[in-house]
Short mmCIF file of C-alpha atoms and ligand atoms in Angstrom, two decimals:
data_model
loop_
_atom_site.label_atom_id
_atom_site.label_comp_id
_atom_site.label_asym_id
_atom_site.label_seq_id
_atom_site.Cartn_x
_atom_site.Cartn_y
_atom_site.Cartn_z
CA MET V 1 -37.60 -27.26 18.52
CA ILE V 2 -37.54 -24.10 16.40
CA GLU V 3 -39.78 -21.44 17.92
CA LYS V 4 -39.62 -18.86 15.15
CA THR V 5 -41.09 -19.25 11.68
CA ILE V 6 -41.07 -17.01 8.63
CA PHE V 7 -43.55 -17.80 5.87
CA VAL V 8 -42.85 -16.46 2.40
CA THR V 9 -45.73 -16.18 -0.06
CA GLY V 10 -45.89 -14.71 -3.54
CA GLY V 11 -48.44 -12.50 -5.23
CA VAL V 12 -49.40 -10.93 -8.57
CA CYS V 13 -47.54 -13.40 -10.80
CA SER V 14 -45.04 -16.23 -10.77
CA SER V 15 -41.28 -16.06 -11.42
CA LEU V 16 -40.68 -13.16 -9.04
CA GLY V 17 -37.88 -15.07 -7.33
CA LYS V 18 -39.40 -16.18 -4.03
CA GLY V 19 -36.78 -18.91 -3.72
CA VAL V 20 -33.86 -16.54 -4.10
CA ALA V 21 -35.57 -14.03 -1.78
CA ALA V 22 -36.05 -16.68 0.94
CA ALA V 23 -32.49 -17.94 0.43
CA SER V 24 -31.14 -14.38 0.61
CA LEU V 25 -32.94 -13.73 3.88
CA GLY V 26 -31.53 -17.03 5.19
CA CYS V 27 -28.07 -15.85 4.18
CA LEU V 28 -28.52 -12.52 5.98
CA LEU V 29 -29.83 -14.14 9.16
CA GLU V 30 -26.97 -16.64 9.18
CA SER V 31 -24.43 -13.93 8.88
CA SER V 32 -26.04 -12.29 11.92
CA GLY V 33 -25.07 -15.38 13.87
CA LEU V 34 -28.47 -17.12 13.65
CA ARG V 35 -28.94 -20.69 12.52
CA VAL V 36 -31.59 -21.17 9.86
CA THR V 37 -33.36 -23.91 8.01
CA LEU V 38 -35.52 -23.58 4.93
CA GLN V 39 -38.47 -25.53 3.60
CA LYS V 40 -40.32 -25.38 0.29
CA ILE V 41 -43.97 -26.28 -0.17
CA ASP V 42 -45.05 -26.88 -3.76
CA PRO V 43 -48.75 -26.99 -4.57
CA TYR V 44 -48.57 -29.39 -7.53
CA LEU V 45 -49.96 -32.93 -7.42
CA ASN V 46 -46.76 -34.71 -8.44
CA VAL V 47 -45.26 -36.43 -5.41
CA ASP V 48 -41.93 -34.90 -6.40
CA PRO V 49 -40.62 -33.13 -9.53
CA GLY V 50 -38.50 -36.18 -10.50
CA THR V 51 -40.67 -37.19 -13.43
CA MET V 52 -41.30 -33.70 -14.83
CA ASN V 53 -39.26 -32.50 -17.75
CA PRO V 54 -37.11 -29.38 -17.55
CA TYR V 55 -39.58 -27.39 -19.68
CA GLN V 56 -42.15 -27.92 -16.92
CA HIS V 57 -40.03 -27.48 -13.89
CA GLY V 58 -36.42 -26.56 -14.58
CA GLU V 59 -33.77 -28.63 -12.89
CA VAL V 60 -34.51 -31.38 -10.38
CA TYR V 61 -32.33 -30.72 -7.33
CA VAL V 62 -31.11 -33.72 -5.33
CA THR V 63 -30.37 -33.69 -1.59
CA ASP V 64 -27.88 -35.90 0.24
CA ASP V 65 -30.64 -38.26 1.34
CA GLY V 66 -31.73 -38.75 -2.26
CA ALA V 67 -34.86 -36.60 -2.42
CA GLU V 68 -35.66 -35.19 -5.85
CA THR V 69 -36.75 -31.66 -5.10
CA ASP V 70 -37.54 -28.24 -6.40
CA LEU V 71 -34.60 -26.18 -7.60
CA ASP V 72 -35.25 -23.60 -4.88
CA LEU V 73 -33.66 -26.04 -2.43
CA GLY V 74 -30.51 -25.52 -4.47
CA TYR V 75 -30.66 -21.79 -3.78
CA TYR V 76 -31.24 -22.50 -0.09
CA GLU V 77 -28.17 -24.72 0.10
CA ARG V 78 -25.99 -22.32 -1.90
CA PHE V 79 -26.94 -19.21 0.06
CA THR V 80 -26.87 -20.77 3.53
CA SER V 81 -25.15 -23.62 5.32
CA ALA V 82 -28.44 -25.30 6.25
CA PRO V 83 -28.29 -29.04 5.52
CA LEU V 84 -31.52 -30.02 3.78
CA SER V 85 -33.27 -33.35 3.40
CA ARG V 86 -36.47 -34.94 2.16
CA ASP V 87 -38.44 -33.22 4.94
CA ASN V 88 -37.54 -29.80 3.60
CA SER V 89 -39.52 -30.38 0.42
CA VAL V 90 -43.30 -30.83 0.60
CA THR V 91 -45.76 -31.20 -2.28
CA THR V 92 -49.52 -31.54 -2.49
CA GLY V 93 -48.87 -35.03 -3.90
CA ARG V 94 -46.90 -36.09 -0.84
CA VAL V 95 -49.47 -34.60 1.55
CA TYR V 96 -52.44 -36.31 -0.10
CA GLN V 97 -50.53 -39.58 -0.47
CA ALA V 98 -49.91 -39.66 3.30
CA VAL V 99 -53.50 -38.79 4.19
CA ILE V 100 -55.00 -41.32 1.77
CA GLU V 101 -52.63 -44.07 2.96
CA ARG V 102 -53.71 -43.33 6.54
CA GLU V 103 -57.35 -43.46 5.52
CA ARG V 104 -56.78 -46.88 3.91
CA HIS V 105 -55.11 -48.13 7.09
CA GLY V 106 -58.26 -47.21 8.94
CA GLU V 107 -56.73 -44.42 11.00
CA TYR V 108 -59.72 -42.15 10.43
CA LEU V 109 -62.37 -44.84 10.96
CA GLY V 110 -65.80 -43.33 11.23
CA GLN V 111 -64.78 -39.92 9.91
CA THR V 112 -65.23 -38.07 6.65
CA VAL V 113 -61.71 -37.18 5.50
CA GLN V 114 -61.60 -33.51 4.46
CA VAL V 115 -59.24 -30.76 3.32
CA ILE V 116 -59.86 -28.99 6.63
CA PRO V 117 -58.76 -30.41 9.05
CA HIS V 118 -57.06 -33.54 7.65
CA ILE V 119 -55.04 -32.05 4.80
CA THR V 120 -54.26 -28.85 6.69
CA ASN V 121 -53.18 -30.89 9.74
CA GLU V 122 -50.87 -32.94 7.57
CA ILE V 123 -49.35 -29.75 6.13
CA LYS V 124 -48.82 -28.30 9.61
CA SER V 125 -47.31 -31.54 10.83
CA ARG V 126 -44.78 -31.40 7.97
CA ILE V 127 -43.81 -27.86 8.92
CA LEU V 128 -43.51 -29.02 12.53
CA THR V 129 -41.38 -32.03 11.57
CA VAL V 130 -38.68 -29.66 10.31
CA ALA V 131 -39.14 -27.42 13.37
CA ARG V 132 -38.74 -30.38 15.73
CA ASN V 133 -35.87 -32.16 14.00
CA THR V 134 -33.64 -29.21 13.20
CA ASP V 135 -31.30 -27.50 15.55
CA ALA V 136 -31.82 -23.95 14.22
CA ASP V 137 -33.13 -20.61 15.48
CA VAL V 138 -35.41 -19.76 12.59
CA GLN V 139 -37.37 -21.73 10.00
CA LEU V 140 -38.11 -20.14 6.64
CA CYS V 141 -40.96 -21.77 4.79
CA GLU V 142 -41.71 -20.78 1.21
CA ILE V 143 -45.13 -21.46 -0.28
CA GLY V 144 -44.81 -22.11 -4.02
CA GLY V 145 -47.27 -20.69 -6.53
CA THR V 146 -49.14 -17.40 -6.37
CA VAL V 147 -51.77 -16.28 -3.88
CA GLY V 148 -55.07 -16.72 -5.67
CA ASP V 149 -54.17 -20.09 -7.25
CA ILE V 150 -56.73 -22.79 -6.47
CA GLU V 151 -53.96 -25.22 -5.49
CA SER V 152 -52.48 -22.90 -2.85
CA VAL V 153 -55.61 -22.53 -0.72
CA PRO V 154 -55.05 -25.47 1.71
CA PHE V 155 -51.45 -24.37 2.28
CA LEU V 156 -52.41 -20.76 3.00
CA GLU V 157 -55.10 -21.95 5.39
CA ALA V 158 -52.56 -24.22 7.10
CA ILE V 159 -49.99 -21.46 7.57
CA ARG V 160 -52.71 -19.13 8.86
CA GLN V 161 -53.60 -21.71 11.50
CA TYR V 162 -49.93 -22.28 12.26
CA GLY V 163 -49.44 -18.57 13.01
CA GLN V 164 -52.55 -18.53 15.18
CA GLU V 165 -51.51 -21.57 17.16
CA ARG V 166 -47.87 -20.65 17.69
CA GLY V 167 -48.47 -16.98 18.47
CA ARG V 168 -47.93 -13.92 16.35
CA GLU V 169 -44.70 -13.10 18.20
CA ASN V 170 -43.25 -16.33 16.79
CA VAL V 171 -44.51 -16.31 13.23
CA ILE V 172 -44.24 -13.66 10.51
CA TYR V 173 -45.47 -13.54 6.95
CA ILE V 174 -43.46 -12.00 4.14
CA HIS V 175 -45.26 -11.41 0.87
CA LEU V 176 -43.34 -10.95 -2.37
CA THR V 177 -45.17 -8.90 -4.96
CA LEU V 178 -44.60 -6.98 -8.16
CA ILE V 179 -44.75 -3.22 -8.68
CA PRO V 180 -45.04 -2.99 -12.46
CA TYR V 181 -43.72 -0.01 -14.38
CA ILE V 182 -46.12 1.27 -17.01
CA GLY V 183 -43.92 2.72 -19.72
CA VAL V 184 -46.47 4.99 -21.44
CA ALA V 185 -47.53 6.52 -18.15
CA GLY V 186 -43.96 6.59 -16.88
CA GLU V 187 -45.21 5.32 -13.53
CA MET V 188 -44.86 2.46 -11.10
CA LYS V 189 -48.20 0.99 -10.07
CA THR V 190 -49.15 -0.29 -6.63
CA LYS V 191 -52.64 -1.61 -7.40
CA PRO V 192 -51.70 -5.25 -8.12
CA THR V 193 -49.89 -5.35 -4.77
CA GLN V 194 -52.90 -3.90 -2.97
CA HIS V 195 -55.12 -6.57 -4.56
CA SER V 196 -52.77 -9.38 -3.73
CA VAL V 197 -52.51 -8.30 -0.08
CA LYS V 198 -56.30 -7.95 0.04
CA GLU V 199 -56.58 -11.53 -1.14
CA LEU V 200 -54.22 -12.71 1.60
CA ARG V 201 -56.14 -10.78 4.22
CA GLU V 202 -59.39 -12.37 3.08
CA ILE V 203 -57.82 -15.73 3.90
CA GLY V 204 -56.88 -14.33 7.31
CA ILE V 205 -53.17 -13.70 6.75
CA MET V 206 -51.84 -10.22 7.55
CA PRO V 207 -48.45 -9.85 5.90
CA ASP V 208 -45.83 -8.26 8.14
CA ILE V 209 -43.33 -7.38 5.43
CA LEU V 210 -43.80 -6.69 1.73
CA LEU V 211 -40.96 -7.42 -0.63
CA CYS V 212 -41.74 -5.44 -3.75
CA ARG V 213 -40.07 -6.41 -7.01
CA THR V 214 -39.43 -3.21 -8.95
CA ARG V 215 -37.29 -1.93 -11.78
CA SER V 216 -35.87 0.82 -9.61
CA PRO V 217 -35.93 1.61 -5.87
CA LEU V 218 -39.33 2.65 -4.54
CA PRO V 219 -39.43 6.34 -3.59
CA LYS V 220 -40.37 7.18 0.01
CA ASP V 221 -43.88 8.39 -0.87
CA MET V 222 -44.64 5.21 -2.74
CA LYS V 223 -43.51 3.08 0.20
CA GLU V 224 -45.80 5.16 2.42
CA LYS V 225 -48.72 4.65 0.06
CA ILE V 226 -48.21 0.88 -0.08
CA ALA V 227 -47.84 0.81 3.72
CA LEU V 228 -51.09 2.69 4.19
CA PHE V 229 -53.13 0.56 1.80
CA CYS V 230 -51.63 -2.73 2.90
CA ASN V 231 -51.53 -2.13 6.65
CA VAL V 232 -47.79 -2.55 7.21
CA ALA V 233 -45.15 -0.15 8.56
CA PRO V 234 -43.46 1.97 5.84
CA ARG V 235 -40.05 0.49 6.71
CA ALA V 236 -41.54 -2.99 6.20
CA VAL V 237 -42.05 -2.14 2.53
CA ILE V 238 -38.81 -3.30 0.96
CA SER V 239 -37.68 -2.55 -2.59
CA ALA V 240 -36.46 -5.73 -4.21
CA VAL V 241 -35.00 -4.19 -7.33
CA ASP V 242 -34.15 -6.17 -10.45
CA ILE V 243 -30.48 -7.08 -10.16
CA GLN V 244 -28.81 -7.68 -13.52
CA SER V 245 -25.27 -8.55 -12.45
CA THR V 246 -25.50 -11.62 -10.20
CA ILE V 247 -28.07 -13.17 -7.87
CA TYR V 248 -25.42 -13.13 -5.13
CA GLU V 249 -25.88 -9.37 -4.97
CA ILE V 250 -29.50 -9.76 -3.81
CA PRO V 251 -28.65 -10.39 -0.13
CA SER V 252 -26.44 -7.28 -0.14
CA TRP V 253 -29.27 -5.23 -1.54
CA LEU V 254 -31.87 -6.57 0.92
CA ARG V 255 -29.43 -5.94 3.75
CA GLN V 256 -29.12 -2.33 2.67
CA GLU V 257 -32.93 -2.11 2.68
CA GLY V 258 -32.93 -3.32 6.29
CA LEU V 259 -34.84 -6.58 5.71
CA ASP V 260 -32.85 -8.62 8.24
CA ARG V 261 -33.15 -5.92 10.92
CA ILE V 262 -36.96 -5.83 10.66
CA VAL V 263 -37.18 -9.63 10.77
CA VAL V 264 -34.92 -9.81 13.82
CA GLU V 265 -36.96 -7.14 15.53
CA LYS V 266 -40.37 -8.62 14.73
CA LEU V 267 -39.40 -12.09 15.89
CA GLY V 268 -37.37 -10.90 18.89
CA LEU V 269 -34.25 -12.76 17.72
CA LYS V 270 -30.78 -12.28 19.19
CA ALA V 271 -28.60 -11.18 16.30
CA HIS V 272 -24.94 -10.11 16.30
CA GLU V 273 -23.11 -7.45 14.31
CA HIS V 274 -21.54 -9.16 11.36
CA ASP V 275 -18.81 -8.80 8.81
CA TRP V 276 -20.38 -8.72 5.39
CA SER V 277 -17.12 -8.37 3.47
CA PRO V 278 -16.58 -12.08 2.58
CA TRP V 279 -19.95 -12.18 0.80
CA GLN V 280 -19.26 -8.82 -0.83
CA LYS V 281 -15.96 -10.18 -2.12
CA ILE V 282 -17.84 -12.97 -3.91
CA VAL V 283 -20.06 -10.38 -5.59
CA ASP V 284 -17.07 -8.23 -6.56
CA THR V 285 -15.22 -11.19 -8.09
CA ILE V 286 -18.23 -12.19 -10.20
CA LYS V 287 -18.75 -8.62 -11.35
CA SER V 288 -15.28 -7.35 -11.96
CA ALA V 289 -12.43 -9.87 -11.71
CA PRO V 290 -9.96 -9.06 -14.51
CA ARG V 291 -9.66 -12.63 -15.83
CA CYS V 292 -12.52 -14.47 -17.51
CA ALA V 293 -12.74 -18.05 -18.78
CA ARG V 294 -15.11 -18.92 -21.63
CA ILE V 295 -16.82 -22.19 -20.77
CA ALA V 296 -18.94 -24.02 -23.33
CA VAL V 297 -21.90 -26.04 -22.04
CA ILE V 298 -23.31 -28.52 -24.54
CA GLY V 299 -26.88 -29.33 -23.55
CA LYS V 300 -30.44 -29.82 -24.70
CA TYR V 301 -32.47 -27.14 -22.94
CA MET V 302 -30.17 -24.22 -23.51
CA GLU V 303 -32.91 -21.64 -24.01
CA LEU V 304 -34.28 -22.37 -20.53
CA GLN V 305 -32.76 -20.40 -17.66
CA ASP V 306 -33.43 -23.03 -15.04
CA ALA V 307 -32.79 -26.40 -16.68
CA TYR V 308 -29.11 -26.38 -15.63
CA ARG V 309 -29.38 -23.95 -12.70
CA SER V 310 -27.00 -25.64 -10.24
CA LEU V 311 -24.55 -26.40 -13.02
CA PHE V 312 -24.31 -22.77 -14.14
CA GLU V 313 -23.93 -21.65 -10.54
CA ALA V 314 -21.18 -24.22 -9.93
CA ILE V 315 -19.27 -22.98 -12.99
CA ILE V 316 -19.50 -19.43 -11.62
CA HIS V 317 -18.22 -20.74 -8.27
CA GLY V 318 -15.35 -22.43 -10.15
CA GLY V 319 -14.48 -18.93 -11.37
CA ILE V 320 -14.63 -17.51 -7.84
CA GLY V 321 -12.22 -20.26 -6.75
CA ASN V 322 -9.71 -18.82 -9.24
CA ASP V 323 -10.45 -15.11 -8.58
CA SER V 324 -11.89 -15.03 -12.05
CA ARG V 325 -15.13 -14.44 -13.89
CA VAL V 326 -16.60 -17.01 -16.26
CA GLU V 327 -18.57 -16.54 -19.42
CA ILE V 328 -20.89 -19.48 -19.97
CA VAL V 329 -21.51 -20.07 -23.65
CA LYS V 330 -24.51 -22.30 -24.26
CA PHE V 331 -24.58 -24.65 -27.25
CA ASP V 332 -27.38 -26.88 -28.39
CA ALA V 333 -26.02 -30.43 -28.79
CA GLU V 334 -28.10 -30.94 -31.93
CA ASP V 335 -26.21 -28.10 -33.67
CA LEU V 336 -23.04 -30.14 -33.27
CA GLU V 337 -24.70 -32.87 -35.33
CA GLN V 338 -25.04 -30.43 -38.25
CA ARG V 339 -21.75 -28.50 -38.23
CA PRO V 340 -18.14 -29.43 -37.37
CA ALA V 341 -17.28 -29.01 -33.67
CA GLY V 342 -14.16 -27.04 -34.64
CA GLU V 343 -16.34 -24.35 -36.22
CA ILE V 344 -18.76 -24.09 -33.34
CA LEU V 345 -16.35 -24.43 -30.43
CA ALA V 346 -13.33 -22.57 -31.84
CA ASP V 347 -13.32 -19.79 -29.26
CA VAL V 348 -13.84 -21.54 -25.95
CA ASP V 349 -11.41 -22.28 -23.12
CA GLY V 350 -13.19 -25.31 -21.69
CA ILE V 351 -15.99 -27.68 -22.71
CA LEU V 352 -18.56 -29.19 -20.36
CA VAL V 353 -21.14 -31.85 -21.15
CA PRO V 354 -23.73 -32.03 -18.33
CA GLY V 355 -26.29 -34.63 -17.27
CA GLY V 356 -29.38 -35.54 -19.23
CA PHE V 357 -31.81 -38.22 -20.31
CA GLY V 358 -32.81 -39.59 -23.69
CA MET V 359 -31.37 -39.91 -27.15
CA ARG V 360 -31.79 -36.38 -28.54
CA GLY V 361 -28.48 -34.57 -29.04
CA ILE V 362 -26.29 -37.50 -27.95
CA GLU V 363 -24.21 -37.66 -31.13
CA GLY V 364 -23.59 -33.91 -30.92
CA LYS V 365 -22.31 -34.27 -27.36
CA ILE V 366 -20.04 -37.08 -28.53
CA GLN V 367 -18.66 -34.81 -31.30
CA ALA V 368 -17.91 -32.08 -28.76
CA ILE V 369 -16.10 -34.58 -26.51
CA ARG V 370 -14.02 -35.89 -29.39
CA TYR V 371 -13.04 -32.35 -30.30
CA ALA V 372 -12.01 -31.57 -26.69
CA ARG V 373 -10.05 -34.82 -26.38
CA GLU V 374 -8.20 -34.56 -29.69
CA ASN V 375 -7.46 -30.84 -29.40
CA ARG V 376 -6.40 -31.02 -25.74
CA ILE V 377 -9.07 -28.56 -24.60
CA PRO V 378 -10.03 -28.85 -20.90
CA PHE V 379 -13.09 -31.05 -20.63
CA PHE V 380 -15.52 -31.85 -17.83
CA GLY V 381 -18.27 -34.48 -18.19
CA ILE V 382 -21.05 -34.94 -15.68
CA CYS V 383 -23.31 -38.01 -15.42
CA LEU V 384 -24.60 -38.39 -18.99
CA GLY V 385 -21.45 -36.41 -19.86
CA LEU V 386 -19.32 -39.23 -18.42
CA GLN V 387 -21.36 -41.85 -20.23
CA CYS V 388 -20.89 -39.99 -23.55
CA CYS V 389 -17.14 -39.75 -22.85
CA VAL V 390 -16.93 -43.50 -22.48
CA ILE V 391 -18.96 -44.02 -25.68
CA GLU V 392 -16.72 -41.59 -27.60
CA PHE V 393 -13.50 -43.10 -26.25
CA THR V 394 -14.42 -46.73 -26.84
CA ARG V 395 -15.59 -45.92 -30.37
CA ASN V 396 -12.75 -43.65 -31.47
CA ALA V 397 -9.76 -44.57 -29.32
CA CYS V 398 -10.42 -48.28 -28.66
CA GLY V 399 -11.90 -48.89 -32.13
CA LEU V 400 -15.16 -50.44 -30.93
CA ALA V 401 -17.47 -49.35 -33.75
CA GLY V 402 -21.07 -48.86 -32.69
CA ALA V 403 -20.24 -48.72 -28.96
CA ASN V 404 -23.18 -47.16 -27.13
CA SER V 405 -25.30 -46.99 -24.02
CA THR V 406 -28.24 -49.37 -23.95
CA GLU V 407 -30.32 -46.28 -23.08
CA PHE V 408 -29.86 -45.14 -26.69
CA ASP V 409 -29.28 -48.41 -28.55
CA PRO V 410 -30.58 -51.44 -26.65
CA LYS V 411 -29.11 -53.79 -29.29
CA THR V 412 -25.61 -52.26 -29.50
CA SER V 413 -22.81 -54.78 -30.09
CA HIS V 414 -20.71 -52.94 -27.46
CA PRO V 415 -22.90 -51.94 -24.49
CA VAL V 416 -20.20 -49.81 -22.83
CA VAL V 417 -22.88 -48.18 -20.67
CA SER V 418 -25.79 -50.28 -19.48
CA LEU V 419 -28.59 -50.43 -16.93
CA LEU V 420 -27.48 -50.78 -13.31
CA ALA V 421 -28.14 -54.32 -12.10
CA GLU V 422 -30.50 -53.09 -9.36
CA GLN V 423 -32.54 -51.21 -12.01
CA ARG V 424 -33.40 -54.21 -14.23
CA ASP V 425 -36.69 -55.15 -12.60
CA ILE V 426 -37.88 -51.67 -11.73
CA VAL V 427 -41.12 -50.61 -13.40
CA ASP V 428 -42.12 -47.51 -11.42
CA MET V 429 -40.55 -44.31 -12.74
CA GLY V 430 -40.90 -42.04 -9.68
CA GLY V 431 -38.05 -41.93 -7.16
CA THR V 432 -36.40 -45.10 -8.48
CA LEU V 433 -33.15 -43.80 -9.98
CA ARG V 434 -29.88 -44.32 -8.09
CA LEU V 435 -30.25 -41.25 -5.93
CA GLY V 436 -28.48 -39.22 -3.30
CA ALA V 437 -25.07 -39.40 -1.66
CA TRP V 438 -22.85 -42.43 -2.26
CA PRO V 439 -19.20 -42.84 -1.33
CA CYS V 440 -16.44 -42.77 -3.93
CA THR V 441 -12.82 -43.80 -3.50
CA VAL V 442 -10.48 -41.74 -5.66
CA LYS V 443 -7.30 -43.06 -7.23
CA PRO V 444 -4.00 -41.86 -5.79
CA SER V 445 -2.14 -39.32 -7.98
CA SER V 446 -5.15 -38.76 -10.23
CA ARG V 447 -6.57 -35.36 -11.13
CA ALA V 448 -9.58 -36.33 -9.04
CA GLN V 449 -7.41 -36.83 -5.97
CA SER V 450 -5.45 -33.67 -6.58
CA ALA V 451 -8.74 -31.71 -6.81
CA TYR V 452 -10.33 -33.18 -3.68
CA GLY V 453 -7.13 -33.52 -1.68
CA GLN V 454 -8.56 -36.68 -0.13
CA ASP V 455 -9.22 -40.31 -1.01
CA GLU V 456 -12.79 -40.79 0.18
CA ILE V 457 -15.53 -38.46 -0.99
CA MET V 458 -19.35 -38.39 -0.94
CA GLU V 459 -21.25 -37.05 -3.92
CA ARG V 460 -24.90 -36.93 -5.00
CA HIS V 461 -26.31 -39.08 -7.80
CA ARG V 462 -29.29 -39.28 -10.11
CA HIS V 463 -28.97 -41.95 -12.79
CA ARG V 464 -30.09 -45.38 -13.97
CA TYR V 465 -27.24 -46.36 -16.29
CA GLU V 466 -23.64 -47.10 -15.47
CA VAL V 467 -20.29 -47.83 -17.15
CA ASN V 468 -20.03 -51.53 -18.02
CA ASN V 469 -17.01 -52.87 -16.10
CA ALA V 470 -16.29 -55.39 -18.90
CA TYR V 471 -14.79 -52.55 -20.98
CA ILE V 472 -12.59 -50.90 -18.34
CA GLU V 473 -9.46 -52.84 -19.23
CA GLN V 474 -9.65 -51.84 -22.89
CA MET V 475 -10.27 -48.22 -21.94
CA GLN V 476 -7.25 -48.22 -19.66
CA GLU V 477 -5.02 -49.81 -22.32
CA HIS V 478 -5.86 -46.90 -24.61
CA GLY V 479 -5.32 -44.17 -22.02
CA MET V 480 -8.58 -43.53 -20.18
CA ILE V 481 -8.35 -44.48 -16.51
CA VAL V 482 -10.99 -45.03 -13.86
CA SER V 483 -10.11 -42.52 -11.15
CA GLY V 484 -13.10 -42.96 -8.85
CA ILE V 485 -14.99 -46.08 -7.76
CA CYS V 486 -17.98 -46.59 -5.51
CA PRO V 487 -16.87 -49.36 -3.15
CA GLN V 488 -20.48 -50.47 -2.75
CA GLY V 489 -21.07 -52.34 -6.00
CA ASN V 490 -17.72 -51.54 -7.60
CA LEU V 491 -19.26 -48.89 -9.83
CA VAL V 492 -17.29 -46.47 -12.00
CA GLU V 493 -17.70 -42.99 -10.51
CA MET V 494 -14.93 -41.08 -12.32
CA VAL V 495 -12.81 -41.43 -15.44
CA GLU V 496 -9.99 -39.27 -16.75
CA ILE V 497 -7.28 -39.14 -19.41
CA PRO V 498 -3.88 -38.61 -17.75
CA ASP V 499 -2.24 -37.63 -21.04
CA HIS V 500 -4.45 -34.57 -21.54
CA PRO V 501 -4.26 -31.13 -19.88
CA TRP V 502 -7.55 -31.75 -17.98
CA PHE V 503 -10.07 -34.35 -19.08
CA VAL V 504 -12.22 -35.52 -16.16
CA ALA V 505 -15.73 -36.94 -15.97
CA CYS V 506 -17.88 -38.08 -13.08
CA GLN V 507 -21.05 -40.16 -12.79
CA PHE V 508 -22.30 -38.04 -9.88
CA HIS V 509 -23.49 -34.43 -9.87
CA PRO V 510 -20.86 -32.29 -8.16
CA GLU V 511 -22.83 -29.14 -9.03
CA PHE V 512 -25.28 -29.92 -6.20
CA LYS V 513 -22.57 -29.49 -3.59
CA SER V 514 -20.85 -26.37 -4.91
CA ARG V 515 -21.25 -23.15 -2.92
CA PRO V 516 -20.13 -19.59 -3.68
CA ARG V 517 -18.30 -19.61 -0.33
CA ASN V 518 -16.89 -23.05 -1.02
CA PRO V 519 -16.51 -23.71 -4.75
CA HIS V 520 -16.53 -27.39 -5.69
CA PRO V 521 -12.95 -28.66 -6.22
CA LEU V 522 -13.71 -30.21 -9.63
CA PHE V 523 -15.30 -27.01 -10.96
CA ARG V 524 -12.44 -24.99 -9.48
CA ASP V 525 -9.80 -27.15 -11.16
CA PHE V 526 -11.71 -27.27 -14.45
CA VAL V 527 -11.89 -23.46 -14.60
CA ARG V 528 -8.24 -23.25 -13.61
CA ALA V 529 -7.34 -25.59 -16.50
CA ALA V 530 -9.48 -23.45 -18.83
CA LEU V 531 -7.63 -20.29 -17.74
CA GLU V 532 -4.29 -22.03 -18.31
CA TYR V 533 -5.41 -23.14 -21.76
CA GLN V 534 -6.44 -19.56 -22.53
CA THR V 535 -2.95 -18.34 -21.56
CA ARG V 536 -1.29 -21.04 -23.70
CA LYS V 537 -3.49 -20.10 -26.67
CA LYS V 538 -2.47 -16.45 -26.44
CA LYS V 539 1.26 -17.23 -26.55
N1 LIG C 601 -29.59 -40.89 -18.63
C1 LIG C 601 -28.46 -41.30 -17.86
C2 LIG C 601 -28.82 -42.32 -16.79
O1 LIG C 601 -29.96 -42.48 -16.44
C3 LIG C 601 -27.78 -40.10 -17.22
C4 LIG C 601 -28.58 -39.44 -16.15
C5 LIG C 601 -28.08 -38.07 -15.79
O2 LIG C 601 -27.28 -37.48 -16.51
N2 LIG C 601 -28.57 -37.53 -14.70
O3 LIG C 601 -27.97 -42.96 -16.25
#
């Protein structure tokens, strides 16, 4: 049972980076020899973010056990070694669903079911579930949304009660706020922070530490002013400055500000001196490695920062794995439907087509794949990217005109990608994709095997459609091999073209398992191939 809990709330406005802040603190505590786990509570009514589109919610992150979760869980897993599962992601939808189901079963017979205590009890029990089932020293629990939102109220009340019940020596509250800079006055302003803390205190929560987002470090007198007005110690007012270079620098900055030391002290944890240099090396590589690969990503939501969050991070990790930087160049797939791929993609060292749903931009992705295949440019396809590869190859190399996925053309004469058998009778949309970790056997002497260095792997999935095994023989005759198979159901997991410098695609999402400290082998090898291509081009 975890005794110590850290709650992280946010004030003033959204998008201040609570997830990265919580993950960074987790990273710091871990490197002090403590074991951590992290949990995210989202106040929206969806049971999970699985049915929201990326404009609403950014990427949907998938855990090993197949939960579709908030992308902050991705930060938690990348910054720490905490294994996360369904229990680490809580939403209002899930909480209410459980309480209402219990009410229908008659478990509250005779009672009026209310927000306090029934909903708040359910929230506390979900926090406790993680505390009870995880073998860690500290639990970090992030409350989504902003203090003051109507939706957050039951969660704030629940975490207030939790602190009361478990004792203030075991529970601390960290509040992330914004110190805006008013250009015309040339000043940083503390008033919004004071108001936000006042709001928390009205609910009965006294923050112990304030993480203040600022453009530049807070001067001593400003920290003292915030401390005085907000009833915290001056050293518990931490500058969380805007970091332009890389998010992996945030833990280093917070460490310099003494965040981990205050947390350790307040919770009475036993921390050890630690060597920060391995993490610093990651930061240095991202910022200043001499080599840099230009990687094109052909997607649909390129203007959104968060729609392909884990993917972009995994590409950066692929760079780290080669002591190199990467420049990610984002292309809208629909542009490739208007102009020749050779014009748009002339300058890149590698091309990646990521996952996605729906028809828009498909033909553009197929054009990009054809260009990579015919011009021997390193190519990496993920999920929908693999499906598009198979469509392109069967159309243009096997000569099957009109080959398609039944997702895009239900009446295609060559359904080279079609609905998984188990999906045919499914009508509910939520949580019904093929999700989570499934085994894959990789083919000896393939690029897949050389990347992984092993024959059996586990990777995370999120899809409904699948390569149609009836076409595999034709694909192989023309030079595209199946290099990974899921033994359960004999499903195609990976394809590649041996007679190409590096052309690999997978049905799973390797980006979910890549870490800065442990770059994913496929991303590492893809970036390596891109760097080799760059060298060849220069000759
Ligand atoms: N739309 C495709 C499917 O459902 C691919 C999904 C994905 O890329 N995540 O199978």
